[in-house]
Amino acid sequence: SGAISMGVWVMIANINGFINMITWYDDAINRAPAWCDVSIKLRLGFEVGRLASVMCIARFLADIVSPRATAITRRDRRQRAIFDYTVSFGVPLATMACHIIYQPNRFSIVRNVGCSPTSLMSWPTLLLRTIWPPVFAVIAVLYSTYTIYRLVRHRRNFGRVVAGAHSALTTTRFIRLAALSFSYLAIGVPLTVYSTIGNIRSSARYLEYSWRYVHSS
């Protein structure tokens, strides 16, 4: 379920970016305001959703190699799927819905980039948008570090450890899923930190939140 969620968000991000790029490849004319209203919400969603999905993958892998792992039942799979989909889609959807709280303008348009969300730096911005990608990235890194530790410690019995959980994963599938998760984290975490710092810097000075001031324009 974590891998499926990641695939959905990556697909949405690619389609969104492709449409924006070909529409505003050489200018910043407001030619599709309705699309921008949708595009900026999707962008807010996949900024959080991709890392939330990777966190769910990392959590699953850590559970597989945990010494407390037991045979995975149908009920366990259902509960895990509910948790993964709730985190991978519920938090991003909430982030998209809450954008209106700190949204000073409908959107901005950047040449070669397209539609971009706008915000003022205040506590709702930090709490409802900025904090989530780093939080999920840190949690995923902790899970991945634990998984690597367990794999190194039990490298000779790795196949037995994976089989002991009675999941649908074989050793090869486990390694592929782990490689996907670790590779994305190796790239995604630095980019997330860089993007978070850039968003904070570009939002100018911190302001005391006021609904009337934010929506005065």
PDB file of C-alpha atoms in Angstrom:
ATOM      1  CA  SER A   1       0.000   0.000   0.000  1.00  0.00           C
ATOM      2  CA  GLY A   2       2.888   2.392   0.664  1.00  0.00           C
ATOM      3  CA  ALA A   3       4.434   1.626  -2.717  1.00  0.00           C
ATOM      4  CA  ILE A   4       1.067   2.070  -4.449  1.00  0.00           C
ATOM      5  CA  SER A   5       0.575   5.428  -2.731  1.00  0.00           C
ATOM      6  CA  MET A   6       4.037   6.552  -3.780  1.00  0.00           C
ATOM      7  CA  GLY A   7       3.335   5.537  -7.369  1.00  0.00           C
ATOM      8  CA  VAL A   8       0.107   7.545  -7.404  1.00  0.00           C
ATOM      9  CA  TRP A   9       1.788  10.686  -6.062  1.00  0.00           C
ATOM     10  CA  VAL A  10       4.765  10.385  -8.429  1.00  0.00           C
ATOM     11  CA  MET A  11       2.367  10.041 -11.363  1.00  0.00           C
ATOM     12  CA  ILE A  12       0.372  13.094 -10.239  1.00  0.00           C
ATOM     13  CA  ALA A  13       3.568  15.116  -9.762  1.00  0.00           C
ATOM     14  CA  ASN A  14       4.887  14.207 -13.215  1.00  0.00           C
ATOM     15  CA  ILE A  15       1.618  14.969 -15.000  1.00  0.00           C
ATOM     16  CA  ASN A  16       1.212  18.241 -13.111  1.00  0.00           C
ATOM     17  CA  GLY A  17       4.772  19.315 -13.837  1.00  0.00           C
ATOM     18  CA  PHE A  18       4.556  18.328 -17.503  1.00  0.00           C
ATOM     19  CA  ILE A  19       1.373  20.306 -18.109  1.00  0.00           C
ATOM     20  CA  ASN A  20       2.772  23.371 -16.347  1.00  0.00           C
ATOM     21  CA  MET A  21       6.063  23.177 -18.218  1.00  0.00           C
ATOM     22  CA  ILE A  22       4.555  22.988 -21.693  1.00  0.00           C
ATOM     23  CA  THR A  23       1.969  25.658 -20.895  1.00  0.00           C
ATOM     24  CA  TRP A  24       4.404  28.217 -19.466  1.00  0.00           C
ATOM     25  CA  TYR A  25       7.681  27.176 -21.084  1.00  0.00           C
ATOM     26  CA  ASP A  26       8.446  30.699 -22.326  1.00  0.00           C
ATOM     27  CA  ASP A  27       6.285  33.150 -20.404  1.00  0.00           C
ATOM     28  CA  ALA A  28       4.213  33.725 -17.245  1.00  0.00           C
ATOM     29  CA  ILE A  29       0.878  34.793 -18.716  1.00  0.00           C
ATOM     30  CA  ASN A  30      -2.206  33.930 -16.700  1.00  0.00           C
ATOM     31  CA  ARG A  31      -3.842  31.907 -19.460  1.00  0.00           C
ATOM     32  CA  ALA A  32      -5.393  29.097 -17.393  1.00  0.00           C
ATOM     33  CA  PRO A  33      -6.481  30.336 -13.935  1.00  0.00           C
ATOM     34  CA  ALA A  34      -8.826  27.397 -13.327  1.00  0.00           C
ATOM     35  CA  TRP A  35      -6.003  24.932 -13.957  1.00  0.00           C
ATOM     36  CA  CYS A  36      -3.697  26.840 -11.610  1.00  0.00           C
ATOM     37  CA  ASP A  37      -6.279  26.616  -8.828  1.00  0.00           C
ATOM     38  CA  VAL A  38      -6.146  22.837  -9.172  1.00  0.00           C
ATOM     39  CA  SER A  39      -2.422  22.586  -9.892  1.00  0.00           C
ATOM     40  CA  ILE A  40      -1.247  24.373  -6.763  1.00  0.00           C
ATOM     41  CA  LYS A  41      -3.388  22.124  -4.560  1.00  0.00           C
ATOM     42  CA  LEU A  42      -1.923  19.055  -6.245  1.00  0.00           C
ATOM     43  CA  ARG A  43       1.561  20.440  -5.728  1.00  0.00           C
ATOM     44  CA  LEU A  44       0.937  20.907  -2.021  1.00  0.00           C
ATOM     45  CA  GLY A  45      -0.392  17.373  -1.898  1.00  0.00           C
ATOM     46  CA  PHE A  46       2.463  15.572  -3.581  1.00  0.00           C
ATOM     47  CA  GLU A  47       5.078  17.573  -1.664  1.00  0.00           C
ATOM     48  CA  VAL A  48       3.828  15.779   1.443  1.00  0.00           C
ATOM     49  CA  GLY A  49       2.356  12.632  -0.096  1.00  0.00           C
ATOM     50  CA  ARG A  50       5.519  11.264  -1.640  1.00  0.00           C
ATOM     51  CA  LEU A  51       7.497  11.414   1.598  1.00  0.00           C
ATOM     52  CA  ALA A  52       4.544  10.112   3.601  1.00  0.00           C
ATOM     53  CA  SER A  53       4.385   7.121   1.242  1.00  0.00           C
ATOM     54  CA  VAL A  54       8.123   6.458   1.569  1.00  0.00           C
ATOM     55  CA  MET A  55       7.737   6.624   5.334  1.00  0.00           C
ATOM     56  CA  CYS A  56       5.035   3.937   5.120  1.00  0.00           C
ATOM     57  CA  ILE A  57       7.350   1.746   3.011  1.00  0.00           C
ATOM     58  CA  ALA A  58      10.194   2.229   5.481  1.00  0.00           C
ATOM     59  CA  ARG A  59       7.877   1.406   8.390  1.00  0.00           C
ATOM     60  CA  PHE A  60       6.761  -1.803   6.679  1.00  0.00           C
ATOM     61  CA  LEU A  61      10.347  -2.919   6.036  1.00  0.00           C
ATOM     62  CA  ALA A  62      11.321  -2.166   9.629  1.00  0.00           C
ATOM     63  CA  ASP A  63       8.410  -4.249  10.900  1.00  0.00           C
ATOM     64  CA  ILE A  64       9.458  -7.172   8.699  1.00  0.00           C
ATOM     65  CA  VAL A  65      12.984  -7.334  10.168  1.00  0.00           C
ATOM     66  CA  SER A  66      11.928  -6.515  13.718  1.00  0.00           C
ATOM     67  CA  PRO A  67      12.613  -9.270  16.286  1.00  0.00           C
ATOM     68  CA  ARG A  68       8.998  -8.815  17.421  1.00  0.00           C
ATOM     69  CA  ALA A  69       7.694  -9.617  13.933  1.00  0.00           C
ATOM     70  CA  THR A  70       5.063 -12.322  13.780  1.00  0.00           C
ATOM     71  CA  ALA A  71       3.181 -13.979  10.977  1.00  0.00           C
ATOM     72  CA  ILE A  72       1.209 -11.330   9.083  1.00  0.00           C
ATOM     73  CA  THR A  73      -2.487 -12.145   8.986  1.00  0.00           C
ATOM     74  CA  ARG A  74      -5.200 -10.839   6.696  1.00  0.00           C
ATOM     75  CA  ARG A  75      -6.345  -8.538   9.497  1.00  0.00           C
ATOM     76  CA  ASP A  76      -2.806  -7.163   9.851  1.00  0.00           C
ATOM     77  CA  ARG A  77      -2.661  -6.438   6.123  1.00  0.00           C
ATOM     78  CA  ARG A  78      -5.999  -4.643   6.240  1.00  0.00           C
ATOM     79  CA  GLN A  79      -4.976  -2.539   9.245  1.00  0.00           C
ATOM     80  CA  ARG A  80      -1.655  -1.693   7.632  1.00  0.00           C
ATOM     81  CA  ALA A  81      -3.344  -0.691   4.381  1.00  0.00           C
ATOM     82  CA  ILE A  82      -5.795   1.542   6.268  1.00  0.00           C
ATOM     83  CA  PHE A  83      -2.931   3.208   8.134  1.00  0.00           C
ATOM     84  CA  ASP A  84      -0.789   3.628   5.002  1.00  0.00           C
ATOM     85  CA  TYR A  85      -3.576   5.097   2.880  1.00  0.00           C
ATOM     86  CA  THR A  86      -4.730   7.360   5.711  1.00  0.00           C
ATOM     87  CA  VAL A  87      -1.230   8.783   6.146  1.00  0.00           C
ATOM     88  CA  SER A  88      -0.273   8.820   2.457  1.00  0.00           C
ATOM     89  CA  PHE A  89      -3.475  10.485   1.255  1.00  0.00           C
ATOM     90  CA  GLY A  90      -5.227  11.828   4.362  1.00  0.00           C
ATOM     91  CA  VAL A  91      -2.434  14.143   5.500  1.00  0.00           C
ATOM     92  CA  PRO A  92      -1.784  15.544   1.984  1.00  0.00           C
ATOM     93  CA  LEU A  93      -5.513  16.113   1.423  1.00  0.00           C
ATOM     94  CA  ALA A  94      -5.710  17.933   4.751  1.00  0.00           C
ATOM     95  CA  THR A  95      -2.697  20.029   3.724  1.00  0.00           C
ATOM     96  CA  MET A  96      -4.400  20.908   0.444  1.00  0.00           C
ATOM     97  CA  ALA A  97      -7.638  21.861   2.184  1.00  0.00           C
ATOM     98  CA  CYS A  98      -5.914  23.989   4.837  1.00  0.00           C
ATOM     99  CA  HIS A  99      -4.004  26.046   2.266  1.00  0.00           C
ATOM    100  CA  ILE A 100      -6.809  28.592   2.210  1.00  0.00           C
ATOM    101  CA  ILE A 101      -6.010  29.518   5.822  1.00  0.00           C
ATOM    102  CA  TYR A 102      -2.632  31.061   4.924  1.00  0.00           C
ATOM    103  CA  GLN A 103      -3.131  31.692   1.172  1.00  0.00           C
ATOM    104  CA  PRO A 104      -2.745  35.412   0.379  1.00  0.00           C
ATOM    105  CA  ASN A 105      -3.313  35.030  -3.399  1.00  0.00           C
ATOM    106  CA  ARG A 106      -4.920  32.438  -5.631  1.00  0.00           C
ATOM    107  CA  PHE A 107      -1.547  31.486  -7.134  1.00  0.00           C
ATOM    108  CA  SER A 108       1.599  32.783  -8.756  1.00  0.00           C
ATOM    109  CA  ILE A 109       3.005  31.863 -12.172  1.00  0.00           C
ATOM    110  CA  VAL A 110       6.714  31.334 -12.739  1.00  0.00           C
ATOM    111  CA  ARG A 111       8.267  31.077 -16.180  1.00  0.00           C
ATOM    112  CA  ASN A 112       9.312  27.499 -17.076  1.00  0.00           C
ATOM    113  CA  VAL A 113       7.690  26.275 -13.847  1.00  0.00           C
ATOM    114  CA  GLY A 114       4.059  27.274 -14.132  1.00  0.00           C
ATOM    115  CA  CYS A 115       1.561  27.543 -11.292  1.00  0.00           C
ATOM    116  CA  SER A 116       2.977  27.879  -7.787  1.00  0.00           C
ATOM    117  CA  PRO A 117       1.198  28.185  -4.427  1.00  0.00           C
ATOM    118  CA  THR A 118       1.623  31.368  -2.396  1.00  0.00           C
ATOM    119  CA  SER A 119       1.831  31.792   1.356  1.00  0.00           C
ATOM    120  CA  LEU A 120       2.843  34.197   4.091  1.00  0.00           C
ATOM    121  CA  MET A 121       5.184  32.972   6.795  1.00  0.00           C
ATOM    122  CA  SER A 122       3.112  32.594   9.947  1.00  0.00           C
ATOM    123  CA  TRP A 123       2.344  29.827  12.412  1.00  0.00           C
ATOM    124  CA  PRO A 124      -0.387  28.231  10.228  1.00  0.00           C
ATOM    125  CA  THR A 125       2.090  28.060   7.340  1.00  0.00           C
ATOM    126  CA  LEU A 126       4.673  26.332   9.512  1.00  0.00           C
ATOM    127  CA  LEU A 127       2.185  23.998  11.158  1.00  0.00           C
ATOM    128  CA  LEU A 128       0.007  23.121   8.171  1.00  0.00           C
ATOM    129  CA  ARG A 129       2.561  22.995   5.343  1.00  0.00           C
ATOM    130  CA  THR A 130       6.229  23.542   6.071  1.00  0.00           C
ATOM    131  CA  ILE A 131       6.697  21.056   8.893  1.00  0.00           C
ATOM    132  CA  TRP A 132       5.224  17.922   7.304  1.00  0.00           C
ATOM    133  CA  PRO A 133       7.808  16.986   4.635  1.00  0.00           C
ATOM    134  CA  PRO A 134      10.745  17.177   7.097  1.00  0.00           C
ATOM    135  CA  VAL A 135       8.770  15.249   9.735  1.00  0.00           C
ATOM    136  CA  PHE A 136       7.991  12.371   7.373  1.00  0.00           C
ATOM    137  CA  ALA A 137      11.555  12.433   6.026  1.00  0.00           C
ATOM    138  CA  VAL A 138      13.068  12.160   9.514  1.00  0.00           C
ATOM    139  CA  ILE A 139      10.721   9.331  10.526  1.00  0.00           C
ATOM    140  CA  ALA A 140      11.486   7.446   7.296  1.00  0.00           C
ATOM    141  CA  VAL A 141      15.225   7.849   7.864  1.00  0.00           C
ATOM    142  CA  LEU A 142      14.896   6.460  11.398  1.00  0.00           C
ATOM    143  CA  TYR A 143      12.956   3.432  10.149  1.00  0.00           C
ATOM    144  CA  SER A 144      15.457   2.889   7.333  1.00  0.00           C
ATOM    145  CA  THR A 145      18.415   3.170   9.690  1.00  0.00           C
ATOM    146  CA  TYR A 146      16.851   0.517  11.915  1.00  0.00           C
ATOM    147  CA  THR A 147      16.239  -1.736   8.906  1.00  0.00           C
ATOM    148  CA  ILE A 148      19.847  -1.410   7.751  1.00  0.00           C
ATOM    149  CA  TYR A 149      21.064  -2.165  11.276  1.00  0.00           C
ATOM    150  CA  ARG A 150      18.975  -5.339  11.435  1.00  0.00           C
ATOM    151  CA  LEU A 151      20.094  -6.436   7.973  1.00  0.00           C
ATOM    152  CA  VAL A 152      23.766  -5.988   8.812  1.00  0.00           C
ATOM    153  CA  ARG A 153      23.377  -7.775  12.118  1.00  0.00           C
ATOM    154  CA  HIS A 154      21.478 -10.724  10.630  1.00  0.00           C
ATOM    155  CA  ARG A 155      22.910 -10.757   7.129  1.00  0.00           C
ATOM    156  CA  ARG A 156      23.563 -14.513   7.272  1.00  0.00           C
ATOM    157  CA  ASN A 157      19.982 -15.284   8.249  1.00  0.00           C
ATOM    158  CA  PHE A 158      18.407 -12.534   6.176  1.00  0.00           C
ATOM    159  CA  GLY A 159      16.271 -14.873   4.102  1.00  0.00           C
ATOM    160  CA  ARG A 160      14.968 -16.598   7.214  1.00  0.00           C
ATOM    161  CA  VAL A 161      14.120 -13.267   8.852  1.00  0.00           C
ATOM    162  CA  VAL A 162      12.071 -12.148   5.837  1.00  0.00           C
ATOM    163  CA  ALA A 163      10.351 -15.514   5.498  1.00  0.00           C
ATOM    164  CA  GLY A 164       9.533 -15.543   9.220  1.00  0.00           C
ATOM    165  CA  ALA A 165       7.107 -12.666   8.811  1.00  0.00           C
ATOM    166  CA  HIS A 166       5.036 -14.722   6.341  1.00  0.00           C
ATOM    167  CA  SER A 167       4.449 -11.647   4.190  1.00  0.00           C
ATOM    168  CA  ALA A 168       4.114 -11.576   0.417  1.00  0.00           C
ATOM    169  CA  LEU A 169       7.732 -10.432   0.179  1.00  0.00           C
ATOM    170  CA  THR A 170      10.505 -12.686  -0.992  1.00  0.00           C
ATOM    171  CA  THR A 171      14.117 -11.786  -0.286  1.00  0.00           C
ATOM    172  CA  THR A 172      14.486 -10.324  -3.776  1.00  0.00           C
ATOM    173  CA  ARG A 173      11.329  -8.237  -3.461  1.00  0.00           C
ATOM    174  CA  PHE A 174      12.402  -7.021  -0.042  1.00  0.00           C
ATOM    175  CA  ILE A 175      15.766  -5.887  -1.412  1.00  0.00           C
ATOM    176  CA  ARG A 176      14.107  -4.092  -4.343  1.00  0.00           C
ATOM    177  CA  LEU A 177      11.638  -2.309  -2.094  1.00  0.00           C
ATOM    178  CA  ALA A 178      14.397  -1.383   0.339  1.00  0.00           C
ATOM    179  CA  ALA A 179      16.565  -0.085  -2.525  1.00  0.00           C
ATOM    180  CA  LEU A 180      13.664   2.065  -3.756  1.00  0.00           C
ATOM    181  CA  SER A 181      13.055   3.476  -0.295  1.00  0.00           C
ATOM    182  CA  PHE A 182      16.707   4.125   0.520  1.00  0.00           C
ATOM    183  CA  SER A 183      17.455   5.651  -2.877  1.00  0.00           C
ATOM    184  CA  TYR A 184      14.519   8.030  -2.654  1.00  0.00           C
ATOM    185  CA  LEU A 185      15.501   9.044   0.862  1.00  0.00           C
ATOM    186  CA  ALA A 186      19.112   9.640  -0.198  1.00  0.00           C
ATOM    187  CA  ILE A 187      17.840  12.129  -2.762  1.00  0.00           C
ATOM    188  CA  GLY A 188      14.560  13.253  -1.254  1.00  0.00           C
ATOM    189  CA  VAL A 189      15.727  14.159   2.246  1.00  0.00           C
ATOM    190  CA  PRO A 190      18.409  16.662   1.138  1.00  0.00           C
ATOM    191  CA  LEU A 191      15.984  18.143  -1.383  1.00  0.00           C
ATOM    192  CA  THR A 192      13.286  18.364   1.283  1.00  0.00           C
ATOM    193  CA  VAL A 193      15.588  20.209   3.662  1.00  0.00           C
ATOM    194  CA  TYR A 194      16.730  22.512   0.864  1.00  0.00           C
ATOM    195  CA  SER A 195      13.150  23.158  -0.266  1.00  0.00           C
ATOM    196  CA  THR A 196      11.968  23.833   3.286  1.00  0.00           C
ATOM    197  CA  ILE A 197      14.747  26.334   3.904  1.00  0.00           C
ATOM    198  CA  GLY A 198      14.044  27.953   0.531  1.00  0.00           C
ATOM    199  CA  ASN A 199      10.323  28.270   1.287  1.00  0.00           C
ATOM    200  CA  ILE A 200      11.043  29.899   4.637  1.00  0.00           C
ATOM    201  CA  ARG A 201      13.503  32.349   3.093  1.00  0.00           C
ATOM    202  CA  SER A 202      11.257  33.240   0.172  1.00  0.00           C
ATOM    203  CA  SER A 203       8.293  33.907   2.458  1.00  0.00           C
ATOM    204  CA  ALA A 204       9.980  37.028   3.827  1.00  0.00           C
ATOM    205  CA  ARG A 205       9.682  37.910   7.509  1.00  0.00           C
ATOM    206  CA  TYR A 206       7.527  36.064   9.994  1.00  0.00           C
ATOM    207  CA  LEU A 207       4.114  37.649  10.553  1.00  0.00           C
ATOM    208  CA  GLU A 208       1.582  37.320  13.316  1.00  0.00           C
ATOM    209  CA  TYR A 209      -1.329  35.507  11.756  1.00  0.00           C
ATOM    210  CA  SER A 210      -4.452  37.445  10.855  1.00  0.00           C
ATOM    211  CA  TRP A 211      -7.166  36.045   8.571  1.00  0.00           C
ATOM    212  CA  ARG A 212      -8.206  39.573   7.599  1.00  0.00           C
ATOM    213  CA  TYR A 213      -4.657  40.595   6.699  1.00  0.00           C
ATOM    214  CA  VAL A 214      -3.869  37.402   4.771  1.00  0.00           C
ATOM    215  CA  HIS A 215      -7.037  37.717   2.680  1.00  0.00           C
ATOM    216  CA  SER A 216      -7.052  41.506   2.418  1.00  0.00           C
ATOM    217  CA  SER A 217      -6.108  41.424  -1.279  1.00  0.00           C
TER     218      SER A 217
END
